[in-house]
Amino acid sequence: MTGLRRLKRQRTHDAISAAAISLFLERGFDEVSVAEVAAAAEVSKPTLFKYFATKEDLVLHRIADHRGEAARVVRHRTPGVDPLDALHTHFLDGLARRDPVTGLNDDPEVIGYHRMVFSTPSLVARLFHHMAADEEALAVALGEDADDLAARLLAAQVIAVQRVLARRNWSALAEGTSADDAYPSAVSAADRAFAQLRDGVHT
């Protein structure tokens, strides 16, 4: 029964998510009420809020698996591998997989999803809240002491680099470039960005 309940909860979660994303992409995040999402998913508002604490979470839960990812990469890297090298390789692997979080995925729904997030102030604010948590986790992973200034500065730069690269990739795809055509430039930009993290910016 526990397994059946878990399966039922997952199906309800997925149904709410699918209904929300479909409505938001069709009409715009601010133009759809939570009540409309609940009705489309055939659940009550209280039930919806048991699965998603806020309206913004109906959108951003799709990237929940990536929260704290940079810190996990650093902690689980092969012994002897420099943290920046591990993060660089991980980002390149994401580009090769066309992971949506890298911005290099030209599925129309993914492009529309990112457009919605980037153009909706409340979603951008919530996204930056998650990024601040990622930065904190990465700083702890990089330094033994969470107050280590060098670790905090590097963590802030890494999270910013990932954000800028992903936004750059998405912008190219939103203008009509295919992911395959944009891939070489995306790799080159990632290589340059991580080199600057190691060596500093040279003008």
Short mmCIF file of C-alpha atoms in Angstrom, two decimals:
data_model
loop_
_atom_site.label_atom_id
_atom_site.label_comp_id
_atom_site.label_asym_id
_atom_site.label_seq_id
_atom_site.Cartn_x
_atom_site.Cartn_y
_atom_site.Cartn_z
CA MET A 1 0.00 0.00 0.00
CA THR A 2 2.87 2.35 0.74
CA GLY A 3 4.17 1.81 -2.79
CA LEU A 4 0.71 2.38 -4.26
CA ARG A 5 0.27 5.60 -2.29
CA ARG A 6 3.66 6.81 -3.45
CA LEU A 7 2.75 6.04 -7.06
CA LYS A 8 -0.57 7.85 -6.71
CA ARG A 9 1.14 10.89 -5.22
CA GLN A 10 3.66 10.96 -8.04
CA ARG A 11 0.89 10.75 -10.63
CA THR A 12 -0.97 13.61 -8.97
CA HIS A 13 2.24 15.65 -8.80
CA ASP A 14 2.93 15.02 -12.49
CA ALA A 15 -0.65 15.84 -13.49
CA ILE A 16 -0.55 19.17 -11.65
CA SER A 17 2.84 20.00 -13.14
CA ALA A 18 1.77 19.16 -16.69
CA ALA A 19 -1.43 21.19 -16.38
CA ALA A 20 0.44 24.18 -14.96
CA ILE A 21 3.20 24.26 -17.56
CA SER A 22 0.73 23.82 -20.40
CA LEU A 23 -1.45 26.70 -19.21
CA PHE A 24 1.49 28.96 -18.40
CA LEU A 25 3.12 28.43 -21.80
CA GLU A 26 -0.18 28.99 -23.59
CA ARG A 27 -1.34 32.11 -21.76
CA GLY A 28 1.53 33.41 -19.65
CA PHE A 29 2.45 32.82 -16.02
CA ASP A 30 0.75 35.94 -14.65
CA GLU A 31 -2.43 35.34 -16.67
CA VAL A 32 -3.23 31.94 -15.12
CA SER A 33 -4.51 31.57 -11.58
CA VAL A 34 -3.69 28.74 -9.23
CA ALA A 35 -7.40 27.90 -9.18
CA GLU A 36 -7.32 27.39 -12.95
CA VAL A 37 -4.33 25.07 -12.65
CA ALA A 38 -6.08 23.06 -9.95
CA ALA A 39 -9.21 22.78 -12.07
CA ALA A 40 -7.24 21.66 -15.11
CA ALA A 41 -5.48 19.00 -13.01
CA GLU A 42 -8.79 18.01 -11.42
CA VAL A 43 -7.63 18.65 -7.86
CA SER A 44 -8.58 21.19 -5.20
CA LYS A 45 -6.45 24.23 -4.40
CA PRO A 46 -5.54 22.82 -0.96
CA THR A 47 -4.41 19.61 -2.63
CA LEU A 48 -2.32 21.57 -5.14
CA PHE A 49 -0.57 23.45 -2.34
CA LYS A 50 0.29 20.16 -0.63
CA TYR A 51 2.47 19.40 -3.64
CA PHE A 52 3.67 22.91 -4.55
CA ALA A 53 4.14 25.52 -1.85
CA THR A 54 3.94 28.51 -4.22
CA LYS A 55 2.76 29.29 -7.72
CA GLU A 56 6.39 29.83 -8.75
CA ASP A 57 7.24 26.30 -7.60
CA LEU A 58 4.82 24.97 -10.22
CA VAL A 59 7.39 26.16 -12.76
CA LEU A 60 10.75 25.94 -11.05
CA HIS A 61 10.33 22.45 -9.63
CA ARG A 62 11.45 21.26 -13.07
CA ILE A 63 14.99 22.30 -12.22
CA ALA A 64 14.81 21.05 -8.63
CA ASP A 65 17.11 18.13 -9.40
CA HIS A 66 19.85 20.63 -10.25
CA ARG A 67 19.73 22.48 -6.93
CA GLY A 68 23.03 22.07 -5.16
CA GLU A 69 24.50 20.38 -8.23
CA ALA A 70 27.74 22.37 -8.31
CA ALA A 71 28.42 21.47 -4.68
CA ARG A 72 27.77 17.80 -5.42
CA VAL A 73 30.16 17.90 -8.37
CA VAL A 74 32.91 19.30 -6.14
CA ARG A 75 32.29 16.85 -3.31
CA HIS A 76 32.11 13.78 -5.55
CA ARG A 77 34.97 14.63 -7.89
CA THR A 78 37.78 12.15 -8.41
CA PRO A 79 40.55 12.57 -5.80
CA GLY A 80 43.24 14.88 -7.08
CA VAL A 81 40.97 16.65 -9.59
CA ASP A 82 40.83 20.42 -9.20
CA PRO A 83 37.33 21.69 -8.31
CA LEU A 84 37.22 24.08 -11.27
CA ASP A 85 38.28 21.31 -13.65
CA ALA A 86 35.49 19.11 -12.30
CA LEU A 87 32.90 21.89 -12.71
CA HIS A 88 34.17 22.70 -16.20
CA THR A 89 33.96 19.07 -17.30
CA HIS A 90 30.50 18.73 -15.80
CA PHE A 91 29.23 21.75 -17.71
CA LEU A 92 30.73 20.44 -20.96
CA ASP A 93 29.06 17.08 -20.35
CA GLY A 94 25.75 18.90 -19.91
CA LEU A 95 26.23 20.67 -23.23
CA ALA A 96 26.94 17.36 -24.95
CA ARG A 97 23.76 15.87 -23.44
CA ARG A 98 21.77 18.98 -24.40
CA ASP A 99 20.79 19.32 -20.76
CA PRO A 100 18.15 22.09 -20.60
CA VAL A 101 19.89 23.65 -17.58
CA THR A 102 22.82 24.60 -19.86
CA GLY A 103 20.44 26.48 -22.17
CA LEU A 104 21.47 24.25 -25.09
CA ASN A 105 18.25 22.39 -25.77
CA ASP A 106 16.14 23.40 -28.75
CA ASP A 107 12.98 21.52 -27.90
CA PRO A 108 10.23 24.15 -28.47
CA GLU A 109 8.73 23.57 -25.02
CA VAL A 110 12.13 24.00 -23.36
CA ILE A 111 12.78 27.23 -25.25
CA GLY A 112 9.31 28.47 -24.31
CA TYR A 113 9.87 27.45 -20.69
CA HIS A 114 13.07 29.47 -20.45
CA ARG A 115 11.44 32.45 -22.18
CA MET A 116 8.66 32.38 -19.60
CA VAL A 117 11.09 32.17 -16.68
CA PHE A 118 13.36 34.95 -17.94
CA SER A 119 10.46 37.29 -18.73
CA THR A 120 8.49 36.86 -15.49
CA PRO A 121 9.82 38.97 -12.57
CA SER A 122 8.48 36.70 -9.83
CA LEU A 123 10.07 33.65 -11.44
CA VAL A 124 13.38 35.46 -11.92
CA ALA A 125 13.33 36.47 -8.25
CA ARG A 126 12.60 32.92 -7.16
CA LEU A 127 15.32 31.61 -9.48
CA PHE A 128 17.88 33.97 -7.94
CA HIS A 129 16.80 32.74 -4.51
CA HIS A 130 17.66 29.19 -5.58
CA MET A 131 20.96 30.39 -7.07
CA ALA A 132 21.89 32.05 -3.77
CA ALA A 133 21.34 28.72 -2.03
CA ASP A 134 23.47 26.97 -4.68
CA GLU A 135 26.21 29.54 -4.14
CA GLU A 136 26.16 28.97 -0.39
CA ALA A 137 26.32 25.18 -0.81
CA LEU A 138 29.19 25.47 -3.29
CA ALA A 139 31.14 27.78 -0.97
CA VAL A 140 30.86 25.19 1.80
CA ALA A 141 31.97 22.42 -0.57
CA LEU A 142 34.96 24.48 -1.76
CA GLY A 143 36.21 25.46 1.69
CA GLU A 144 36.34 23.73 5.03
CA ASP A 145 34.91 26.87 6.59
CA ALA A 146 31.73 28.37 5.12
CA ASP A 147 33.14 31.81 5.98
CA ASP A 148 36.27 31.27 3.90
CA LEU A 149 36.41 34.40 1.72
CA ALA A 150 38.25 32.73 -1.17
CA ALA A 151 35.70 29.91 -1.31
CA ARG A 152 32.78 32.34 -1.22
CA LEU A 153 34.23 34.51 -3.98
CA LEU A 154 34.93 31.52 -6.21
CA ALA A 155 31.48 30.05 -5.58
CA ALA A 156 29.83 33.34 -6.56
CA GLN A 157 31.87 33.49 -9.76
CA VAL A 158 31.12 29.88 -10.72
CA ILE A 159 27.36 30.28 -10.27
CA ALA A 160 27.46 33.53 -12.26
CA VAL A 161 29.44 31.91 -15.08
CA GLN A 162 26.97 29.04 -15.34
CA ARG A 163 24.06 31.49 -15.42
CA VAL A 164 25.64 33.68 -18.10
CA LEU A 165 26.60 30.72 -20.28
CA ALA A 166 23.14 29.17 -20.04
CA ARG A 167 21.42 32.47 -20.85
CA ARG A 168 23.79 33.00 -23.81
CA ASN A 169 23.01 29.54 -25.17
CA TRP A 170 19.27 29.96 -24.76
CA SER A 171 19.36 33.35 -26.50
CA ALA A 172 21.05 31.83 -29.55
CA LEU A 173 18.45 29.08 -29.74
CA ALA A 174 15.57 31.51 -29.18
CA GLU A 175 16.78 33.44 -32.23
CA GLY A 176 16.51 30.30 -34.36
CA THR A 177 19.92 28.65 -34.16
CA SER A 178 19.75 24.89 -33.69
CA ALA A 179 21.39 23.27 -30.68
CA ASP A 180 23.73 21.34 -32.97
CA ASP A 181 24.84 24.51 -34.75
CA ALA A 182 25.26 26.39 -31.47
CA TYR A 183 27.18 23.59 -29.78
CA PRO A 184 30.74 24.49 -30.94
CA SER A 185 30.29 28.10 -29.86
CA ALA A 186 28.81 26.99 -26.55
CA VAL A 187 31.80 24.76 -25.86
CA SER A 188 34.23 27.52 -26.81
CA ALA A 189 32.46 30.00 -24.54
CA ALA A 190 32.51 27.54 -21.64
CA ASP A 191 36.22 26.87 -22.15
CA ARG A 192 36.95 30.60 -22.19
CA ALA A 193 34.78 31.31 -19.14
CA PHE A 194 36.37 28.63 -16.98
CA ALA A 195 39.85 29.66 -18.15
CA GLN A 196 39.06 33.19 -16.96
CA LEU A 197 37.95 31.79 -13.61
CA ARG A 198 41.35 30.12 -13.25
CA ASP A 199 43.55 32.86 -14.64
CA GLY A 200 41.58 36.08 -14.25
CA VAL A 201 40.03 38.29 -16.90
CA HIS A 202 42.48 39.80 -19.39
CA THR A 203 41.26 42.75 -21.47
#
